[in-house]
Amino acid sequence: MKKRTKKLTFLMLACVMAWILCVPCFAFDEFTIQKTNAPPVIDGKLDDCYVKFHDFYDTDQFLDDRDGDKEGKGTTYVTWDDTNLYVFIEAKHDSYEPVNNPKVAADGSCMYLAILAGLPDDFDEDSQIQLAINLSEDGTQEYKYTGSVPEDDRYDSVDVVSPTKLFDYITVRDEANKTTYYEVALPWTQLDRTGTIKFVEGHKFTFNYIVVMDPPIIVQYGQGLMNDIYDGGGITTLGAAPILPEPEPEPEPEPEPADIPAAAETPAAPPAAAPAAPKTGDGFEYIVLAIILAGAAAATAKKAKAK
């Protein structure tokens, strides 16, 4: 009996150990994001080049300790090119309540990205970023560049503005449809400030974010923000761009008509000569003269006879 119990205990421990060892393999979502042939316009409108990443809460990498009832509704889209990572988040919530105190803060409506340029084991202060954006109450576009970046590289548009443009971004609130749109174009050069990582097809990086909805509801994807670690979230692979259809060959131009010299004009045939009219000039006069002479001769003969 004891042997049996020991054996059973050993098997249970082995199963637990196997499960523990396997957990890290399933700790992250894995996505491949499509490259774009044409970059989106950063205007808070969803361009065709974006590809859906996921809906909120459709994977177990969303933490719910700030949204126990999973009320947060929204969708995340991504794409990339050789210059930037593009992120578009659509968040549906009733109240938009930004807090800039004095900078963008997670106790008011906003969106944060937490991105590591490589895999979690490659964590480095110069190859990751945390940034946040919102639309202030006075209608100003605000941002914060923070997290684990070095202190000298922390900026926010309310207090300490960067001497150079860090990234393109916009927040658009559609009050009629109770929807907030967040859009960011993050340069790869900002994500990796060492300049050693090549963001090319096949490269993998770590992607986390949060969206503050109707405060205090916070949708958290992964743990890179609230816990200041890069555990969880999505391992994201840079994929290929769609193959563009071959342009249809342009039709061959119609051959230009040859420069044929104009045919020499055939001279017009001279008009047919009119039939000669009978002569009525000198011939008529001879006839009259002959008649007169004949008459005169006859008269002379008559006179002679009478004598």
PDB file of C-alpha atoms in Angstrom:
ATOM      1  CA  MET A   1       0.000   0.000   0.000  1.00  0.00           C
ATOM      2  CA  LYS A   2       2.817   2.352   0.966  1.00  0.00           C
ATOM      3  CA  LYS A   3       4.609   1.534  -2.257  1.00  0.00           C
ATOM      4  CA  ARG A   4       1.473   2.295  -4.181  1.00  0.00           C
ATOM      5  CA  THR A   5       1.013   5.604  -2.379  1.00  0.00           C
ATOM      6  CA  LYS A   6       4.637   6.573  -3.024  1.00  0.00           C
ATOM      7  CA  LYS A   7       4.295   5.662  -6.664  1.00  0.00           C
ATOM      8  CA  LEU A   8       1.103   7.692  -7.007  1.00  0.00           C
ATOM      9  CA  THR A   9       2.701  10.641  -5.217  1.00  0.00           C
ATOM     10  CA  PHE A  10       5.712  10.433  -7.514  1.00  0.00           C
ATOM     11  CA  LEU A  11       3.490  10.383 -10.601  1.00  0.00           C
ATOM     12  CA  MET A  12       1.518  13.390  -9.349  1.00  0.00           C
ATOM     13  CA  LEU A  13       4.715  15.328  -8.664  1.00  0.00           C
ATOM     14  CA  ALA A  14       6.043  14.417 -12.085  1.00  0.00           C
ATOM     15  CA  CYS A  15       2.827  15.663 -13.695  1.00  0.00           C
ATOM     16  CA  VAL A  16       2.974  18.907 -11.721  1.00  0.00           C
ATOM     17  CA  MET A  17       6.613  19.449 -12.677  1.00  0.00           C
ATOM     18  CA  ALA A  18       5.840  18.731 -16.314  1.00  0.00           C
ATOM     19  CA  TRP A  19       2.968  21.217 -16.211  1.00  0.00           C
ATOM     20  CA  ILE A  20       5.182  23.870 -14.598  1.00  0.00           C
ATOM     21  CA  LEU A  21       7.857  23.354 -17.222  1.00  0.00           C
ATOM     22  CA  CYS A  22       5.332  23.556 -20.002  1.00  0.00           C
ATOM     23  CA  VAL A  23       3.636  26.735 -18.776  1.00  0.00           C
ATOM     24  CA  PRO A  24       6.285  29.112 -20.188  1.00  0.00           C
ATOM     25  CA  CYS A  25       5.723  27.611 -23.616  1.00  0.00           C
ATOM     26  CA  PHE A  26       2.152  28.846 -23.471  1.00  0.00           C
ATOM     27  CA  ALA A  27       2.787  32.101 -21.605  1.00  0.00           C
ATOM     28  CA  PHE A  28       2.537  34.289 -24.679  1.00  0.00           C
ATOM     29  CA  ASP A  29       0.223  34.679 -27.600  1.00  0.00           C
ATOM     30  CA  GLU A  30       1.970  34.365 -30.946  1.00  0.00           C
ATOM     31  CA  PHE A  31       1.049  36.519 -33.911  1.00  0.00           C
ATOM     32  CA  THR A  32       2.473  37.264 -37.316  1.00  0.00           C
ATOM     33  CA  ILE A  33       1.696  40.761 -38.515  1.00  0.00           C
ATOM     34  CA  GLN A  34       1.526  41.640 -42.173  1.00  0.00           C
ATOM     35  CA  LYS A  35       3.820  44.271 -43.626  1.00  0.00           C
ATOM     36  CA  THR A  36       2.199  47.105 -45.541  1.00  0.00           C
ATOM     37  CA  ASN A  37       3.130  48.254 -49.018  1.00  0.00           C
ATOM     38  CA  ALA A  38       1.774  51.746 -48.258  1.00  0.00           C
ATOM     39  CA  PRO A  39       1.922  53.370 -44.783  1.00  0.00           C
ATOM     40  CA  PRO A  40      -1.332  54.472 -43.118  1.00  0.00           C
ATOM     41  CA  VAL A  41      -2.180  58.113 -42.551  1.00  0.00           C
ATOM     42  CA  ILE A  42      -2.036  58.900 -38.817  1.00  0.00           C
ATOM     43  CA  ASP A  43      -5.468  60.501 -38.541  1.00  0.00           C
ATOM     44  CA  GLY A  44      -7.475  58.220 -36.247  1.00  0.00           C
ATOM     45  CA  LYS A  45      -9.161  56.481 -39.178  1.00  0.00           C
ATOM     46  CA  LEU A  46      -8.659  52.797 -39.894  1.00  0.00           C
ATOM     47  CA  ASP A  47      -6.753  52.383 -43.170  1.00  0.00           C
ATOM     48  CA  ASP A  48      -7.058  49.256 -45.289  1.00  0.00           C
ATOM     49  CA  CYS A  49      -3.435  48.301 -44.656  1.00  0.00           C
ATOM     50  CA  TYR A  50      -4.102  47.479 -40.984  1.00  0.00           C
ATOM     51  CA  VAL A  51      -4.645  43.857 -39.985  1.00  0.00           C
ATOM     52  CA  LYS A  52      -6.762  42.874 -37.003  1.00  0.00           C
ATOM     53  CA  PHE A  53      -4.623  41.730 -34.064  1.00  0.00           C
ATOM     54  CA  HIS A  54      -7.509  40.746 -31.775  1.00  0.00           C
ATOM     55  CA  ASP A  55     -10.632  41.886 -29.954  1.00  0.00           C
ATOM     56  CA  PHE A  56     -10.343  42.702 -26.256  1.00  0.00           C
ATOM     57  CA  TYR A  57     -10.476  39.577 -24.071  1.00  0.00           C
ATOM     58  CA  ASP A  58     -10.399  37.047 -26.881  1.00  0.00           C
ATOM     59  CA  THR A  59      -7.171  35.535 -25.458  1.00  0.00           C
ATOM     60  CA  ASP A  60      -6.133  34.588 -21.934  1.00  0.00           C
ATOM     61  CA  GLN A  61      -3.277  37.104 -22.008  1.00  0.00           C
ATOM     62  CA  PHE A  62      -5.692  39.856 -20.940  1.00  0.00           C
ATOM     63  CA  LEU A  63      -5.489  40.447 -17.186  1.00  0.00           C
ATOM     64  CA  ASP A  64      -8.836  41.288 -15.587  1.00  0.00           C
ATOM     65  CA  ASP A  65      -7.828  42.565 -12.137  1.00  0.00           C
ATOM     66  CA  ARG A  66      -8.802  46.115 -13.267  1.00  0.00           C
ATOM     67  CA  ASP A  67     -11.873  44.928 -15.172  1.00  0.00           C
ATOM     68  CA  GLY A  68     -13.307  41.944 -13.326  1.00  0.00           C
ATOM     69  CA  ASP A  69     -16.473  41.819 -15.410  1.00  0.00           C
ATOM     70  CA  LYS A  70     -14.563  42.244 -18.656  1.00  0.00           C
ATOM     71  CA  GLU A  71     -16.638  45.240 -19.657  1.00  0.00           C
ATOM     72  CA  GLY A  72     -13.951  46.675 -21.896  1.00  0.00           C
ATOM     73  CA  LYS A  73     -14.882  46.413 -25.559  1.00  0.00           C
ATOM     74  CA  GLY A  74     -12.580  47.191 -28.430  1.00  0.00           C
ATOM     75  CA  THR A  75     -10.284  45.967 -31.177  1.00  0.00           C
ATOM     76  CA  THR A  76      -6.566  46.288 -31.894  1.00  0.00           C
ATOM     77  CA  TYR A  77      -5.014  46.469 -35.359  1.00  0.00           C
ATOM     78  CA  VAL A  78      -1.354  46.499 -36.394  1.00  0.00           C
ATOM     79  CA  THR A  79       0.922  46.646 -39.408  1.00  0.00           C
ATOM     80  CA  TRP A  80       4.525  47.603 -40.109  1.00  0.00           C
ATOM     81  CA  ASP A  81       7.007  48.741 -42.712  1.00  0.00           C
ATOM     82  CA  ASP A  82      10.750  49.308 -42.821  1.00  0.00           C
ATOM     83  CA  THR A  83      10.408  52.564 -40.859  1.00  0.00           C
ATOM     84  CA  ASN A  84       7.640  52.119 -38.279  1.00  0.00           C
ATOM     85  CA  LEU A  85       5.408  49.866 -36.258  1.00  0.00           C
ATOM     86  CA  TYR A  86       1.800  51.054 -36.651  1.00  0.00           C
ATOM     87  CA  VAL A  87      -0.825  50.432 -33.961  1.00  0.00           C
ATOM     88  CA  PHE A  88      -4.513  51.359 -34.165  1.00  0.00           C
ATOM     89  CA  ILE A  89      -6.805  50.741 -31.168  1.00  0.00           C
ATOM     90  CA  GLU A  90     -10.555  51.256 -31.169  1.00  0.00           C
ATOM     91  CA  ALA A  91     -12.028  51.445 -27.646  1.00  0.00           C
ATOM     92  CA  LYS A  92     -15.786  51.588 -27.027  1.00  0.00           C
ATOM     93  CA  HIS A  93     -16.721  53.248 -23.736  1.00  0.00           C
ATOM     94  CA  ASP A  94     -19.274  55.760 -22.490  1.00  0.00           C
ATOM     95  CA  SER A  95     -17.066  58.295 -20.732  1.00  0.00           C
ATOM     96  CA  TYR A  96     -13.863  59.917 -21.934  1.00  0.00           C
ATOM     97  CA  GLU A  97     -12.091  61.446 -18.933  1.00  0.00           C
ATOM     98  CA  PRO A  98      -8.448  62.348 -19.649  1.00  0.00           C
ATOM     99  CA  VAL A  99      -6.117  63.212 -16.799  1.00  0.00           C
ATOM    100  CA  ASN A 100      -2.896  65.159 -17.405  1.00  0.00           C
ATOM    101  CA  ASN A 101      -1.513  65.676 -13.942  1.00  0.00           C
ATOM    102  CA  PRO A 102       0.837  67.100 -15.161  1.00  0.00           C
ATOM    103  CA  LYS A 103       1.280  64.340 -17.750  1.00  0.00           C
ATOM    104  CA  VAL A 104      -0.798  61.578 -19.302  1.00  0.00           C
ATOM    105  CA  ALA A 105      -1.747  59.255 -16.460  1.00  0.00           C
ATOM    106  CA  ALA A 106      -3.432  55.870 -16.138  1.00  0.00           C
ATOM    107  CA  ASP A 107      -6.076  57.251 -13.775  1.00  0.00           C
ATOM    108  CA  GLY A 108      -7.706  58.945 -16.783  1.00  0.00           C
ATOM    109  CA  SER A 109      -8.739  57.841 -20.250  1.00  0.00           C
ATOM    110  CA  CYS A 110      -5.650  57.055 -22.334  1.00  0.00           C
ATOM    111  CA  MET A 111      -3.738  54.291 -24.109  1.00  0.00           C
ATOM    112  CA  TYR A 112      -0.276  52.927 -23.253  1.00  0.00           C
ATOM    113  CA  LEU A 113       1.992  50.748 -25.376  1.00  0.00           C
ATOM    114  CA  ALA A 114       4.721  48.640 -23.783  1.00  0.00           C
ATOM    115  CA  ILE A 115       6.954  47.069 -26.392  1.00  0.00           C
ATOM    116  CA  LEU A 116      10.223  45.179 -26.177  1.00  0.00           C
ATOM    117  CA  ALA A 117      12.311  45.160 -29.352  1.00  0.00           C
ATOM    118  CA  GLY A 118      13.061  41.449 -28.949  1.00  0.00           C
ATOM    119  CA  LEU A 119      11.943  38.533 -26.794  1.00  0.00           C
ATOM    120  CA  PRO A 120      11.443  38.845 -23.001  1.00  0.00           C
ATOM    121  CA  ASP A 121      14.873  37.350 -22.316  1.00  0.00           C
ATOM    122  CA  ASP A 122      16.405  40.209 -24.301  1.00  0.00           C
ATOM    123  CA  PHE A 123      15.140  42.946 -21.991  1.00  0.00           C
ATOM    124  CA  ASP A 124      17.280  46.055 -22.273  1.00  0.00           C
ATOM    125  CA  GLU A 125      16.626  49.695 -21.379  1.00  0.00           C
ATOM    126  CA  ASP A 126      17.702  50.783 -24.828  1.00  0.00           C
ATOM    127  CA  SER A 127      15.606  48.278 -26.742  1.00  0.00           C
ATOM    128  CA  GLN A 128      12.136  48.824 -25.300  1.00  0.00           C
ATOM    129  CA  ILE A 129       9.654  51.600 -24.837  1.00  0.00           C
ATOM    130  CA  GLN A 130       6.573  52.629 -22.906  1.00  0.00           C
ATOM    131  CA  LEU A 131       4.530  55.444 -24.349  1.00  0.00           C
ATOM    132  CA  ALA A 132       1.073  56.830 -23.710  1.00  0.00           C
ATOM    133  CA  ILE A 133      -1.258  59.157 -25.593  1.00  0.00           C
ATOM    134  CA  ASN A 134      -4.560  60.910 -24.932  1.00  0.00           C
ATOM    135  CA  LEU A 135      -6.638  63.927 -25.900  1.00  0.00           C
ATOM    136  CA  SER A 136      -6.678  66.536 -23.151  1.00  0.00           C
ATOM    137  CA  GLU A 137      -9.822  68.300 -21.995  1.00  0.00           C
ATOM    138  CA  ASP A 138      -8.874  71.416 -23.959  1.00  0.00           C
ATOM    139  CA  GLY A 139      -8.491  69.378 -27.161  1.00  0.00           C
ATOM    140  CA  THR A 140      -4.671  69.161 -27.131  1.00  0.00           C
ATOM    141  CA  GLN A 141      -2.970  65.981 -28.295  1.00  0.00           C
ATOM    142  CA  GLU A 142      -0.781  64.772 -25.408  1.00  0.00           C
ATOM    143  CA  TYR A 143       1.854  62.062 -25.048  1.00  0.00           C
ATOM    144  CA  LYS A 144       4.174  60.531 -22.476  1.00  0.00           C
ATOM    145  CA  TYR A 145       7.379  58.633 -23.203  1.00  0.00           C
ATOM    146  CA  THR A 146       8.329  56.758 -20.086  1.00  0.00           C
ATOM    147  CA  GLY A 147       8.541  53.380 -18.366  1.00  0.00           C
ATOM    148  CA  SER A 148      11.920  51.749 -18.115  1.00  0.00           C
ATOM    149  CA  VAL A 149      13.646  54.103 -20.544  1.00  0.00           C
ATOM    150  CA  PRO A 150      16.578  56.007 -19.043  1.00  0.00           C
ATOM    151  CA  GLU A 151      15.577  59.026 -16.970  1.00  0.00           C
ATOM    152  CA  ASP A 152      17.140  61.466 -19.421  1.00  0.00           C
ATOM    153  CA  ASP A 153      14.966  60.073 -22.204  1.00  0.00           C
ATOM    154  CA  ARG A 154      11.636  60.488 -20.406  1.00  0.00           C
ATOM    155  CA  TYR A 155       9.445  63.146 -21.962  1.00  0.00           C
ATOM    156  CA  ASP A 156       5.869  64.258 -21.858  1.00  0.00           C
ATOM    157  CA  SER A 157       4.165  66.903 -23.950  1.00  0.00           C
ATOM    158  CA  VAL A 158       2.693  68.627 -20.892  1.00  0.00           C
ATOM    159  CA  ASP A 159       5.889  69.078 -18.912  1.00  0.00           C
ATOM    160  CA  VAL A 160       9.135  68.153 -20.701  1.00  0.00           C
ATOM    161  CA  VAL A 161       8.871  68.082 -24.473  1.00  0.00           C
ATOM    162  CA  SER A 162      11.417  66.084 -26.464  1.00  0.00           C
ATOM    163  CA  PRO A 163      13.812  68.177 -28.556  1.00  0.00           C
ATOM    164  CA  THR A 164      13.024  65.918 -31.520  1.00  0.00           C
ATOM    165  CA  LYS A 165       9.857  64.272 -32.756  1.00  0.00           C
ATOM    166  CA  LEU A 166       9.694  60.847 -31.128  1.00  0.00           C
ATOM    167  CA  PHE A 167       6.713  59.338 -32.904  1.00  0.00           C
ATOM    168  CA  ASP A 168       3.532  60.243 -34.775  1.00  0.00           C
ATOM    169  CA  TYR A 169       0.281  59.790 -32.869  1.00  0.00           C
ATOM    170  CA  ILE A 170      -3.304  60.952 -32.562  1.00  0.00           C
ATOM    171  CA  THR A 171      -6.297  60.391 -30.283  1.00  0.00           C
ATOM    172  CA  VAL A 172      -9.781  60.925 -31.698  1.00  0.00           C
ATOM    173  CA  ARG A 173     -12.906  60.831 -29.531  1.00  0.00           C
ATOM    174  CA  ASP A 174     -16.209  60.158 -31.298  1.00  0.00           C
ATOM    175  CA  GLU A 175     -18.703  61.153 -28.633  1.00  0.00           C
ATOM    176  CA  ALA A 176     -21.729  60.317 -30.779  1.00  0.00           C
ATOM    177  CA  ASN A 177     -20.605  56.687 -31.147  1.00  0.00           C
ATOM    178  CA  LYS A 178     -18.974  56.504 -27.683  1.00  0.00           C
ATOM    179  CA  THR A 179     -15.705  55.366 -29.258  1.00  0.00           C
ATOM    180  CA  THR A 180     -12.104  56.495 -28.849  1.00  0.00           C
ATOM    181  CA  TYR A 181      -9.502  55.871 -31.532  1.00  0.00           C
ATOM    182  CA  TYR A 182      -5.795  55.748 -30.708  1.00  0.00           C
ATOM    183  CA  GLU A 183      -3.219  55.590 -33.507  1.00  0.00           C
ATOM    184  CA  VAL A 184       0.586  55.508 -33.245  1.00  0.00           C
ATOM    185  CA  ALA A 185       3.436  55.254 -35.757  1.00  0.00           C
ATOM    186  CA  LEU A 186       6.450  54.218 -33.675  1.00  0.00           C
ATOM    187  CA  PRO A 187       9.845  54.410 -35.452  1.00  0.00           C
ATOM    188  CA  TRP A 188      11.949  51.287 -35.051  1.00  0.00           C
ATOM    189  CA  THR A 189      14.850  53.624 -34.259  1.00  0.00           C
ATOM    190  CA  GLN A 190      13.003  54.708 -31.110  1.00  0.00           C
ATOM    191  CA  LEU A 191      12.169  51.167 -30.096  1.00  0.00           C
ATOM    192  CA  ASP A 192      15.798  50.094 -30.428  1.00  0.00           C
ATOM    193  CA  ARG A 193      18.092  52.965 -29.540  1.00  0.00           C
ATOM    194  CA  THR A 194      21.188  50.721 -29.782  1.00  0.00           C
ATOM    195  CA  GLY A 195      20.798  50.469 -33.542  1.00  0.00           C
ATOM    196  CA  THR A 196      21.709  46.781 -33.443  1.00  0.00           C
ATOM    197  CA  ILE A 197      18.343  45.117 -34.091  1.00  0.00           C
ATOM    198  CA  LYS A 198      17.168  44.575 -37.652  1.00  0.00           C
ATOM    199  CA  PHE A 199      13.413  44.901 -37.956  1.00  0.00           C
ATOM    200  CA  VAL A 200      12.981  42.715 -40.994  1.00  0.00           C
ATOM    201  CA  GLU A 201      10.673  39.902 -41.996  1.00  0.00           C
ATOM    202  CA  GLY A 202      10.916  37.079 -39.436  1.00  0.00           C
ATOM    203  CA  HIS A 203      12.036  39.264 -36.496  1.00  0.00           C
ATOM    204  CA  LYS A 204      10.174  38.640 -33.210  1.00  0.00           C
ATOM    205  CA  PHE A 205       9.351  41.225 -30.544  1.00  0.00           C
ATOM    206  CA  THR A 206       7.123  41.532 -27.461  1.00  0.00           C
ATOM    207  CA  PHE A 207       3.891  43.526 -27.528  1.00  0.00           C
ATOM    208  CA  ASN A 208       1.827  44.690 -24.523  1.00  0.00           C
ATOM    209  CA  TYR A 209      -0.638  47.543 -23.991  1.00  0.00           C
ATOM    210  CA  ILE A 210      -3.358  48.944 -21.744  1.00  0.00           C
ATOM    211  CA  VAL A 211      -6.410  51.073 -22.471  1.00  0.00           C
ATOM    212  CA  VAL A 212      -8.073  53.079 -19.725  1.00  0.00           C
ATOM    213  CA  MET A 213     -11.790  52.978 -20.516  1.00  0.00           C
ATOM    214  CA  ASP A 214     -14.466  54.435 -18.236  1.00  0.00           C
ATOM    215  CA  PRO A 215     -12.151  55.053 -15.259  1.00  0.00           C
ATOM    216  CA  PRO A 216     -11.239  53.027 -13.297  1.00  0.00           C
ATOM    217  CA  ILE A 217     -11.781  50.214 -15.856  1.00  0.00           C
ATOM    218  CA  ILE A 218      -8.450  49.282 -17.448  1.00  0.00           C
ATOM    219  CA  VAL A 219      -8.083  46.708 -20.212  1.00  0.00           C
ATOM    220  CA  GLN A 220      -4.634  45.143 -19.834  1.00  0.00           C
ATOM    221  CA  TYR A 221      -3.011  43.033 -22.526  1.00  0.00           C
ATOM    222  CA  GLY A 222       0.064  41.374 -21.059  1.00  0.00           C
ATOM    223  CA  GLN A 223       1.910  42.725 -18.023  1.00  0.00           C
ATOM    224  CA  GLY A 224       4.436  45.167 -19.431  1.00  0.00           C
ATOM    225  CA  LEU A 225       2.798  48.224 -17.895  1.00  0.00           C
ATOM    226  CA  MET A 226       0.970  47.666 -14.649  1.00  0.00           C
ATOM    227  CA  ASN A 227       3.667  45.313 -13.360  1.00  0.00           C
ATOM    228  CA  ASP A 228       6.597  46.965 -15.162  1.00  0.00           C
ATOM    229  CA  ILE A 229       7.715  43.611 -16.566  1.00  0.00           C
ATOM    230  CA  TYR A 230       7.497  42.013 -20.002  1.00  0.00           C
ATOM    231  CA  ASP A 231       5.831  38.768 -19.085  1.00  0.00           C
ATOM    232  CA  GLY A 232       2.756  37.793 -21.048  1.00  0.00           C
ATOM    233  CA  GLY A 233       1.291  39.610 -23.990  1.00  0.00           C
ATOM    234  CA  GLY A 234       2.124  38.737 -27.569  1.00  0.00           C
ATOM    235  CA  ILE A 235       5.254  37.441 -29.223  1.00  0.00           C
ATOM    236  CA  THR A 236       4.859  39.146 -32.556  1.00  0.00           C
ATOM    237  CA  THR A 237       6.623  38.133 -35.757  1.00  0.00           C
ATOM    238  CA  LEU A 238       7.124  40.558 -38.612  1.00  0.00           C
ATOM    239  CA  GLY A 239       5.485  38.997 -41.648  1.00  0.00           C
ATOM    240  CA  ALA A 240       5.678  39.591 -45.367  1.00  0.00           C
ATOM    241  CA  ALA A 241       3.798  42.214 -47.304  1.00  0.00           C
ATOM    242  CA  PRO A 242       0.946  41.061 -49.526  1.00  0.00           C
ATOM    243  CA  ILE A 243       1.992  40.369 -53.081  1.00  0.00           C
ATOM    244  CA  LEU A 244       0.702  43.063 -55.319  1.00  0.00           C
ATOM    245  CA  PRO A 245      -0.960  41.901 -58.531  1.00  0.00           C
ATOM    246  CA  GLU A 246       1.171  42.257 -61.607  1.00  0.00           C
ATOM    247  CA  PRO A 247       0.157  45.397 -63.439  1.00  0.00           C
ATOM    248  CA  GLU A 248      -1.608  44.616 -66.662  1.00  0.00           C
ATOM    249  CA  PRO A 249       0.630  45.313 -69.637  1.00  0.00           C
ATOM    250  CA  GLU A 250      -0.278  48.460 -71.413  1.00  0.00           C
ATOM    251  CA  PRO A 251      -1.750  47.842 -74.841  1.00  0.00           C
ATOM    252  CA  GLU A 252       0.645  48.268 -77.704  1.00  0.00           C
ATOM    253  CA  PRO A 253       0.124  51.659 -79.291  1.00  0.00           C
ATOM    254  CA  GLU A 254      -1.541  51.595 -82.650  1.00  0.00           C
ATOM    255  CA  PRO A 255       1.100  51.962 -85.393  1.00  0.00           C
ATOM    256  CA  GLU A 256       1.190  55.403 -86.828  1.00  0.00           C
ATOM    257  CA  PRO A 257       0.097  55.477 -90.481  1.00  0.00           C
ATOM    258  CA  ALA A 258       3.125  55.425 -92.755  1.00  0.00           C
ATOM    259  CA  ASP A 259       4.048  58.657 -94.413  1.00  0.00           C
ATOM    260  CA  ILE A 260       2.886  57.647 -97.858  1.00  0.00           C
ATOM    261  CA  PRO A 261       3.539  60.428-100.358  1.00  0.00           C
ATOM    262  CA  ALA A 262       0.349  61.809-101.751  1.00  0.00           C
ATOM    263  CA  ALA A 263      -0.469  60.343-105.162  1.00  0.00           C
ATOM    264  CA  ALA A 264       0.344  62.737-107.976  1.00  0.00           C
ATOM    265  CA  GLU A 265      -2.794  64.345-109.151  1.00  0.00           C
ATOM    266  CA  THR A 266      -3.832  63.092-112.599  1.00  0.00           C
ATOM    267  CA  PRO A 267      -4.378  66.119-114.764  1.00  0.00           C
ATOM    268  CA  ALA A 268      -7.984  66.480-115.724  1.00  0.00           C
ATOM    269  CA  ALA A 269      -8.759  65.451-119.303  1.00  0.00           C
ATOM    270  CA  PRO A 270      -9.375  68.481-121.486  1.00  0.00           C
ATOM    271  CA  PRO A 271     -13.012  68.975-122.256  1.00  0.00           C
ATOM    272  CA  ALA A 272     -14.140  67.328-125.477  1.00  0.00           C
ATOM    273  CA  ALA A 273     -14.061  69.716-128.352  1.00  0.00           C
ATOM    274  CA  ALA A 274     -17.471  70.938-129.406  1.00  0.00           C
ATOM    275  CA  PRO A 275     -18.489  69.818-132.891  1.00  0.00           C
ATOM    276  CA  ALA A 276     -17.572  72.444-135.452  1.00  0.00           C
ATOM    277  CA  ALA A 277     -20.494  74.598-136.359  1.00  0.00           C
ATOM    278  CA  PRO A 278     -21.251  74.841-140.043  1.00  0.00           C
ATOM    279  CA  LYS A 279     -19.586  77.831-141.594  1.00  0.00           C
ATOM    280  CA  THR A 280     -22.088  80.606-142.158  1.00  0.00           C
ATOM    281  CA  GLY A 281     -19.659  83.337-143.134  1.00  0.00           C
ATOM    282  CA  ASP A 282     -18.018  83.596-146.585  1.00  0.00           C
ATOM    283  CA  GLY A 283     -19.829  80.589-148.196  1.00  0.00           C
ATOM    284  CA  PHE A 284     -23.301  82.159-147.775  1.00  0.00           C
ATOM    285  CA  GLU A 285     -22.145  85.314-149.422  1.00  0.00           C
ATOM    286  CA  TYR A 286     -20.950  83.380-152.552  1.00  0.00           C
ATOM    287  CA  ILE A 287     -24.353  81.739-152.898  1.00  0.00           C
ATOM    288  CA  VAL A 288     -26.166  85.071-152.738  1.00  0.00           C
ATOM    289  CA  LEU A 289     -23.741  86.526-155.269  1.00  0.00           C
ATOM    290  CA  ALA A 290     -24.302  83.555-157.594  1.00  0.00           C
ATOM    291  CA  ILE A 291     -28.073  84.030-157.387  1.00  0.00           C
ATOM    292  CA  ILE A 292     -27.744  87.752-158.160  1.00  0.00           C
ATOM    293  CA  LEU A 293     -25.483  87.089-161.122  1.00  0.00           C
ATOM    294  CA  ALA A 294     -27.803  84.407-162.419  1.00  0.00           C
ATOM    295  CA  GLY A 295     -30.755  86.771-162.104  1.00  0.00           C
ATOM    296  CA  ALA A 296     -28.832  89.510-163.869  1.00  0.00           C
ATOM    297  CA  ALA A 297     -27.886  87.148-166.720  1.00  0.00           C
ATOM    298  CA  ALA A 298     -31.479  86.067-167.149  1.00  0.00           C
ATOM    299  CA  ALA A 299     -32.648  89.673-167.298  1.00  0.00           C
ATOM    300  CA  THR A 300     -30.039  90.522-169.921  1.00  0.00           C
ATOM    301  CA  ALA A 301     -31.019  87.560-172.053  1.00  0.00           C
ATOM    302  CA  LYS A 302     -34.625  88.570-171.881  1.00  0.00           C
ATOM    303  CA  LYS A 303     -33.863  92.082-172.978  1.00  0.00           C
ATOM    304  CA  ALA A 304     -31.824  90.875-175.908  1.00  0.00           C
ATOM    305  CA  LYS A 305     -34.555  88.641-177.090  1.00  0.00           C
ATOM    306  CA  ALA A 306     -37.068  91.422-176.980  1.00  0.00           C
ATOM    307  CA  LYS A 307     -34.962  93.508-179.339  1.00  0.00           C
TER     308      LYS A 307
END
